[in-house]
Amino acid sequence: MQETNQSSVTEFILLGFSFSPKTTPLFFSAFLTTYLLIILGNGVIIILISLDSHLHTPMYFFIVTLSMLDLGYTTTTMPQMLAHLASQKKTISFASCVAQMYIFLVLGITESWLFAIMSIDRYVAICHPLRYKVIMSPWLCRVMVLFCGLWGVVSALVYTVFAMRLPYCGPNKINHFFCEVPAVLKLACADTSVNDQVDFILGFSVILVPLSLILIIYINIFIAILRIRSAQGRLKAFSTCASHITVVTTFCVPAMVMYMKPGSEASPEEDKKLALFYNVISAFLNPIIYSLRNKDVKRAFLKVMGWGRAPE
């Protein structure tokens, strides 16, 4: 019976944002510009770090991984959102919806854990600078990123299977701009209390655990920074930490609110705004906050463009 109901819905309609006909072109232009800047900013970071051997360090290896994840999950949602804003057809097939949901979760969960790994990198760099290159070896960095990816694959599979095993027999209108688990679950023709419990439990492993790890690490980092005698050294260390904390806040906090609250308390309009934060705004700000304001990246950019000498 469940299979029959589930097969009765062959496609969904994504309602997206409720813009008036007069303002839709304006928002389309704004979202298109933002998406192109995301591609440009993160693409430049990946190219610069790949070309400049001076940037082949653990920190920049993680930044490249972050940029690739940002490009991936914004591309999973934004082109479709732009296409729906530009046309009257706003449908997505059942299979495409499942694929979008899964890919988005894989990349998002991987990024959540990557932030925790990046905080470990900052801890070693600030608290054990003389042993930094030994501890953060290329092999260890690759293993940590692989762990993030595998955790994302497994957790996303659990999320998606529990969401799509439910019967969907109509209506088929998703009040969101992409197929995200909380929005899709509202259309299920069955009790979703089990899903709420699964989402809450998984939220601990994919959001709260990384955030707790980041908090514990930064408490130790701040204690170490306060022991630095040089005021300039303390300021430089705080500046690096502030960039990472800002990026983590714009991504993890909205995601935690979205995935850990009960479905009955969810507001479609609030959910869409939250999704914009960790899907679009975070990916837009990451290159600016974490990389493009970095002197080493600026120096690499000038070197690649031929506008400055390579650092000696």
Short mmCIF file of C-alpha atoms in Angstrom, two decimals:
data_model
loop_
_atom_site.label_atom_id
_atom_site.label_comp_id
_atom_site.label_asym_id
_atom_site.label_seq_id
_atom_site.Cartn_x
_atom_site.Cartn_y
_atom_site.Cartn_z
CA MET A 1 0.00 0.00 0.00
CA GLN A 2 2.86 2.36 0.82
CA GLU A 3 4.49 1.80 -2.56
CA THR A 4 1.23 2.56 -4.36
CA ASN A 5 0.77 5.83 -2.53
CA GLN A 6 4.38 6.81 -3.05
CA SER A 7 4.25 6.11 -6.78
CA SER A 8 1.11 8.26 -7.13
CA VAL A 9 3.27 11.38 -6.83
CA THR A 10 5.59 11.45 -9.83
CA GLU A 11 6.64 15.08 -9.50
CA PHE A 12 6.62 17.97 -7.05
CA ILE A 13 5.95 21.68 -7.52
CA LEU A 14 8.45 23.99 -5.84
CA LEU A 15 6.60 27.15 -4.80
CA GLY A 16 9.82 29.04 -4.06
CA PHE A 17 9.61 32.67 -2.94
CA SER A 18 6.40 34.69 -3.15
CA PHE A 19 7.55 37.64 -5.23
CA SER A 20 5.21 39.98 -7.10
CA PRO A 21 5.53 40.05 -10.93
CA LYS A 22 7.14 43.50 -10.72
CA THR A 23 9.84 42.51 -8.23
CA THR A 24 10.61 39.03 -9.63
CA PRO A 25 13.08 40.35 -12.29
CA LEU A 26 14.88 42.33 -9.58
CA PHE A 27 15.25 39.30 -7.30
CA PHE A 28 16.23 37.12 -10.26
CA SER A 29 19.05 39.54 -11.10
CA ALA A 30 20.14 39.66 -7.45
CA PHE A 31 20.22 35.87 -7.09
CA LEU A 32 21.95 35.43 -10.46
CA THR A 33 24.61 37.99 -9.56
CA THR A 34 25.14 36.33 -6.18
CA TYR A 35 25.50 32.88 -7.77
CA LEU A 36 28.00 34.17 -10.34
CA LEU A 37 30.01 35.85 -7.56
CA ILE A 38 29.97 32.58 -5.59
CA ILE A 39 31.40 30.77 -8.63
CA LEU A 40 33.95 33.54 -9.23
CA GLY A 41 35.06 33.92 -5.59
CA ASN A 42 35.38 30.25 -4.79
CA GLY A 43 36.79 29.45 -8.24
CA VAL A 44 39.53 32.07 -7.82
CA ILE A 45 40.42 30.65 -4.40
CA ILE A 46 40.74 27.11 -5.80
CA ILE A 47 42.86 28.25 -8.76
CA LEU A 48 45.17 30.50 -6.71
CA ILE A 49 45.87 27.90 -4.05
CA SER A 50 46.44 25.21 -6.70
CA LEU A 51 48.92 27.38 -8.64
CA ASP A 52 50.93 28.92 -5.78
CA SER A 53 53.20 26.43 -4.03
CA HIS A 54 53.52 28.78 -1.04
CA LEU A 55 49.85 28.09 -0.31
CA HIS A 56 50.23 24.30 -0.28
CA THR A 57 49.73 24.12 3.49
CA PRO A 58 47.10 22.31 5.61
CA MET A 59 45.05 25.48 6.21
CA TYR A 60 44.75 26.26 2.51
CA PHE A 61 44.10 22.62 1.68
CA PHE A 62 41.02 22.84 3.91
CA ILE A 63 40.05 26.19 2.36
CA VAL A 64 40.17 24.64 -1.12
CA THR A 65 37.97 21.79 0.10
CA LEU A 66 35.55 24.33 1.63
CA SER A 67 35.37 26.26 -1.65
CA MET A 68 34.64 23.09 -3.63
CA LEU A 69 31.86 22.15 -1.21
CA ASP A 70 30.39 25.66 -1.47
CA LEU A 71 30.41 25.46 -5.26
CA GLY A 72 28.81 22.03 -5.12
CA TYR A 73 25.86 22.64 -2.87
CA THR A 74 24.98 26.08 -4.28
CA THR A 75 25.02 24.55 -7.77
CA THR A 76 22.70 21.82 -6.48
CA THR A 77 19.99 24.39 -5.72
CA MET A 78 20.53 27.83 -7.26
CA PRO A 79 20.35 27.08 -11.03
CA GLN A 80 17.01 25.39 -10.50
CA MET A 81 15.77 28.28 -8.35
CA LEU A 82 16.79 30.76 -11.06
CA ALA A 83 15.09 28.66 -13.76
CA HIS A 84 11.86 28.60 -11.74
CA LEU A 85 11.99 32.37 -11.20
CA ALA A 86 12.39 32.88 -14.95
CA SER A 87 9.53 30.59 -16.03
CA GLN A 88 6.05 29.49 -15.05
CA LYS A 89 7.05 25.82 -14.85
CA LYS A 90 8.20 25.01 -11.32
CA THR A 91 8.08 21.21 -11.31
CA ILE A 92 10.74 18.70 -10.31
CA SER A 93 10.45 14.94 -10.77
CA PHE A 94 10.30 12.64 -7.74
CA ALA A 95 13.69 11.10 -8.62
CA SER A 96 15.31 14.51 -9.14
CA CYS A 97 13.92 15.70 -5.82
CA VAL A 98 15.44 12.70 -4.01
CA ALA A 99 18.78 13.23 -5.79
CA GLN A 100 18.84 16.94 -4.95
CA MET A 101 17.97 16.24 -1.33
CA TYR A 102 20.71 13.63 -0.98
CA ILE A 103 23.49 15.57 -2.74
CA PHE A 104 22.70 18.73 -0.77
CA LEU A 105 22.81 16.82 2.51
CA VAL A 106 26.08 15.05 1.65
CA LEU A 107 27.83 18.34 0.86
CA GLY A 108 26.26 20.24 3.76
CA ILE A 109 27.07 17.62 6.41
CA THR A 110 30.59 17.25 5.04
CA GLU A 111 31.07 21.02 5.36
CA SER A 112 29.74 21.02 8.91
CA TRP A 113 32.41 18.53 9.97
CA LEU A 114 35.05 20.29 7.88
CA PHE A 115 34.61 23.38 10.04
CA ALA A 116 35.46 21.25 13.08
CA ILE A 117 38.57 19.93 11.31
CA MET A 118 39.59 23.49 10.42
CA SER A 119 39.33 24.49 14.07
CA ILE A 120 41.71 21.63 14.94
CA ASP A 121 44.11 22.99 12.33
CA ARG A 122 43.96 26.46 13.96
CA TYR A 123 44.52 24.92 17.40
CA VAL A 124 47.68 23.13 16.29
CA ALA A 125 48.95 26.22 14.43
CA ILE A 126 48.47 28.52 17.44
CA CYS A 127 49.17 26.18 20.36
CA HIS A 128 51.88 23.97 18.78
CA PRO A 129 53.46 26.13 16.03
CA LEU A 130 56.84 24.35 16.05
CA ARG A 131 55.23 20.94 15.53
CA TYR A 132 52.52 22.17 13.14
CA LYS A 133 53.93 20.70 9.92
CA VAL A 134 54.72 17.40 11.63
CA ILE A 135 51.29 16.98 13.24
CA MET A 136 49.23 18.30 10.31
CA SER A 137 50.87 16.09 7.71
CA PRO A 138 49.39 15.85 4.19
CA TRP A 139 48.36 12.25 4.94
CA LEU A 140 46.48 13.23 8.10
CA CYS A 141 44.78 16.15 6.33
CA ARG A 142 43.52 13.86 3.55
CA VAL A 143 42.31 11.29 6.09
CA MET A 144 40.37 13.95 8.03
CA VAL A 145 38.72 15.27 4.86
CA LEU A 146 37.90 11.70 3.82
CA PHE A 147 36.27 11.15 7.23
CA CYS A 148 34.14 14.28 6.72
CA GLY A 149 33.04 13.04 3.29
CA LEU A 150 32.20 9.52 4.46
CA TRP A 151 30.25 10.85 7.43
CA GLY A 152 28.33 13.09 5.04
CA VAL A 153 27.54 10.20 2.69
CA VAL A 154 26.27 7.92 5.47
CA SER A 155 24.30 10.55 7.42
CA ALA A 156 22.71 11.96 4.25
CA LEU A 157 21.66 8.45 3.24
CA VAL A 158 19.88 7.94 6.57
CA TYR A 159 18.15 11.32 6.32
CA THR A 160 17.02 10.67 2.73
CA VAL A 161 15.89 7.06 3.24
CA PHE A 162 13.79 7.94 6.29
CA ALA A 163 12.23 10.89 4.44
CA MET A 164 11.45 9.14 1.15
CA ARG A 165 10.25 5.82 2.60
CA LEU A 166 7.04 7.64 3.60
CA PRO A 167 4.01 7.62 1.26
CA TYR A 168 3.45 10.80 -0.78
CA CYS A 169 -0.05 10.72 -2.20
CA GLY A 170 -0.73 14.44 -2.63
CA PRO A 171 -0.74 17.40 -2.47
CA ASN A 172 2.59 17.78 -4.22
CA LYS A 173 3.39 21.48 -3.66
CA ILE A 174 6.62 22.01 -1.69
CA ASN A 175 6.70 25.44 -0.04
CA HIS A 176 10.44 25.87 -0.56
CA PHE A 177 12.89 26.76 -3.33
CA PHE A 178 14.48 23.28 -3.35
CA CYS A 179 13.83 19.77 -2.04
CA GLU A 180 14.92 20.00 1.57
CA VAL A 181 13.96 17.35 4.10
CA PRO A 182 11.80 19.46 6.48
CA ALA A 183 9.79 20.98 3.61
CA VAL A 184 9.24 17.64 1.83
CA LEU A 185 8.15 15.85 5.03
CA LYS A 186 5.16 18.19 5.33
CA LEU A 187 3.66 16.49 2.25
CA ALA A 188 3.92 12.95 3.60
CA CYS A 189 0.63 11.04 3.96
CA ALA A 190 1.75 9.50 7.26
CA ASP A 191 2.88 10.33 10.76
CA THR A 192 6.34 11.98 10.67
CA SER A 193 7.05 11.87 14.42
CA VAL A 194 9.65 9.13 13.89
CA ASN A 195 11.35 11.30 11.28
CA ASP A 196 11.40 14.22 13.72
CA GLN A 197 13.15 11.99 16.25
CA VAL A 198 15.64 10.71 13.67
CA ASP A 199 16.35 14.25 12.46
CA PHE A 200 16.90 15.42 16.05
CA ILE A 201 19.24 12.51 16.87
CA LEU A 202 21.20 12.90 13.63
CA GLY A 203 21.34 16.64 14.28
CA PHE A 204 23.56 15.88 17.28
CA SER A 205 26.06 13.96 15.15
CA VAL A 206 26.12 16.29 12.14
CA ILE A 207 25.70 19.70 13.79
CA LEU A 208 25.89 19.74 17.61
CA VAL A 209 28.93 17.45 17.92
CA PRO A 210 31.03 19.49 15.43
CA LEU A 211 29.88 22.75 17.08
CA SER A 212 30.72 21.41 20.55
CA LEU A 213 34.13 20.31 19.30
CA ILE A 214 34.71 23.77 17.81
CA LEU A 215 33.66 25.43 21.09
CA ILE A 216 35.99 23.27 23.21
CA ILE A 217 38.90 23.84 20.83
CA TYR A 218 38.39 27.61 20.75
CA ILE A 219 38.27 27.82 24.54
CA ASN A 220 41.74 26.25 24.55
CA ILE A 221 42.86 28.51 21.69
CA PHE A 222 41.73 31.67 23.52
CA ILE A 223 43.53 30.54 26.68
CA ALA A 224 46.70 30.05 24.61
CA ILE A 225 46.27 33.42 22.87
CA LEU A 226 46.00 35.25 26.19
CA ARG A 227 49.40 33.81 27.12
CA ILE A 228 51.04 35.39 24.05
CA ARG A 229 53.15 38.32 25.26
CA SER A 230 53.18 40.24 21.97
CA ALA A 231 50.09 42.40 21.41
CA GLN A 232 50.58 42.07 17.65
CA GLY A 233 50.78 38.29 17.96
CA ARG A 234 47.55 38.18 19.97
CA LEU A 235 45.80 40.40 17.44
CA LYS A 236 46.91 38.21 14.51
CA ALA A 237 45.74 35.03 16.26
CA PHE A 238 42.38 36.59 17.20
CA SER A 239 41.91 37.78 13.61
CA THR A 240 42.35 34.25 12.24
CA CYS A 241 39.93 32.86 14.82
CA ALA A 242 37.33 35.59 14.19
CA SER A 243 37.21 34.74 10.48
CA HIS A 244 36.57 31.06 11.16
CA ILE A 245 33.98 31.73 13.88
CA THR A 246 32.05 34.08 11.55
CA VAL A 247 31.95 31.49 8.78
CA VAL A 248 30.86 28.75 11.20
CA THR A 249 28.10 30.94 12.63
CA THR A 250 26.57 31.83 9.25
CA PHE A 251 26.46 28.15 8.25
CA CYS A 252 25.94 25.96 11.33
CA VAL A 253 23.57 28.02 13.49
CA PRO A 254 20.81 28.41 10.84
CA ALA A 255 21.25 24.73 9.86
CA MET A 256 20.88 23.66 13.51
CA VAL A 257 17.65 25.68 13.88
CA MET A 258 16.28 24.19 10.63
CA TYR A 259 17.02 20.51 11.24
CA MET A 260 16.63 20.17 14.99
CA LYS A 261 13.26 21.83 15.57
CA PRO A 262 10.05 19.73 15.36
CA GLY A 263 8.26 19.80 12.02
CA SER A 264 5.09 21.14 13.67
CA GLU A 265 6.94 24.31 14.69
CA ALA A 266 8.35 24.99 11.23
CA SER A 267 7.33 28.12 9.35
CA PRO A 268 7.80 27.85 5.54
CA GLU A 269 8.84 31.48 5.12
CA GLU A 270 11.29 31.33 8.03
CA ASP A 271 12.68 28.03 6.72
CA LYS A 272 13.36 29.58 3.32
CA LYS A 273 15.23 32.48 4.91
CA LEU A 274 17.28 30.11 7.08
CA ALA A 275 18.10 27.99 4.02
CA LEU A 276 19.35 31.09 2.20
CA PHE A 277 21.85 31.67 5.02
CA TYR A 278 23.56 28.28 4.94
CA ASN A 279 23.00 27.62 1.24
CA VAL A 280 23.70 30.98 -0.43
CA ILE A 281 24.94 33.66 1.96
CA SER A 282 27.50 31.40 3.64
CA ALA A 283 28.97 30.31 0.29
CA PHE A 284 29.05 33.96 -0.83
CA LEU A 285 30.80 35.21 2.32
CA ASN A 286 33.33 32.39 2.76
CA PRO A 287 35.83 33.61 0.12
CA ILE A 288 35.54 37.19 1.38
CA ILE A 289 35.78 36.48 5.10
CA TYR A 290 38.17 33.55 5.12
CA SER A 291 40.39 33.91 2.08
CA LEU A 292 40.22 37.02 -0.09
CA ARG A 293 41.10 39.26 2.88
CA ASN A 294 44.15 37.07 3.56
CA LYS A 295 47.51 38.63 2.68
CA ASP A 296 48.94 35.36 1.34
CA VAL A 297 45.98 34.95 -1.04
CA LYS A 298 46.26 38.57 -2.19
CA ARG A 299 49.97 38.08 -2.83
CA ALA A 300 49.23 34.92 -4.82
CA PHE A 301 46.60 36.78 -6.85
CA LEU A 302 49.04 39.58 -7.73
CA LYS A 303 51.67 36.98 -8.64
CA VAL A 304 49.33 35.06 -10.96
CA MET A 305 48.14 38.29 -12.61
CA GLY A 306 51.74 39.45 -13.07
CA TRP A 307 51.17 42.59 -10.98
CA GLY A 308 53.64 41.76 -8.24
CA ARG A 309 56.78 39.83 -7.53
CA ALA A 310 56.73 36.36 -6.03
CA PRO A 311 57.57 36.43 -2.33
CA GLU A 312 61.20 35.57 -1.68
#
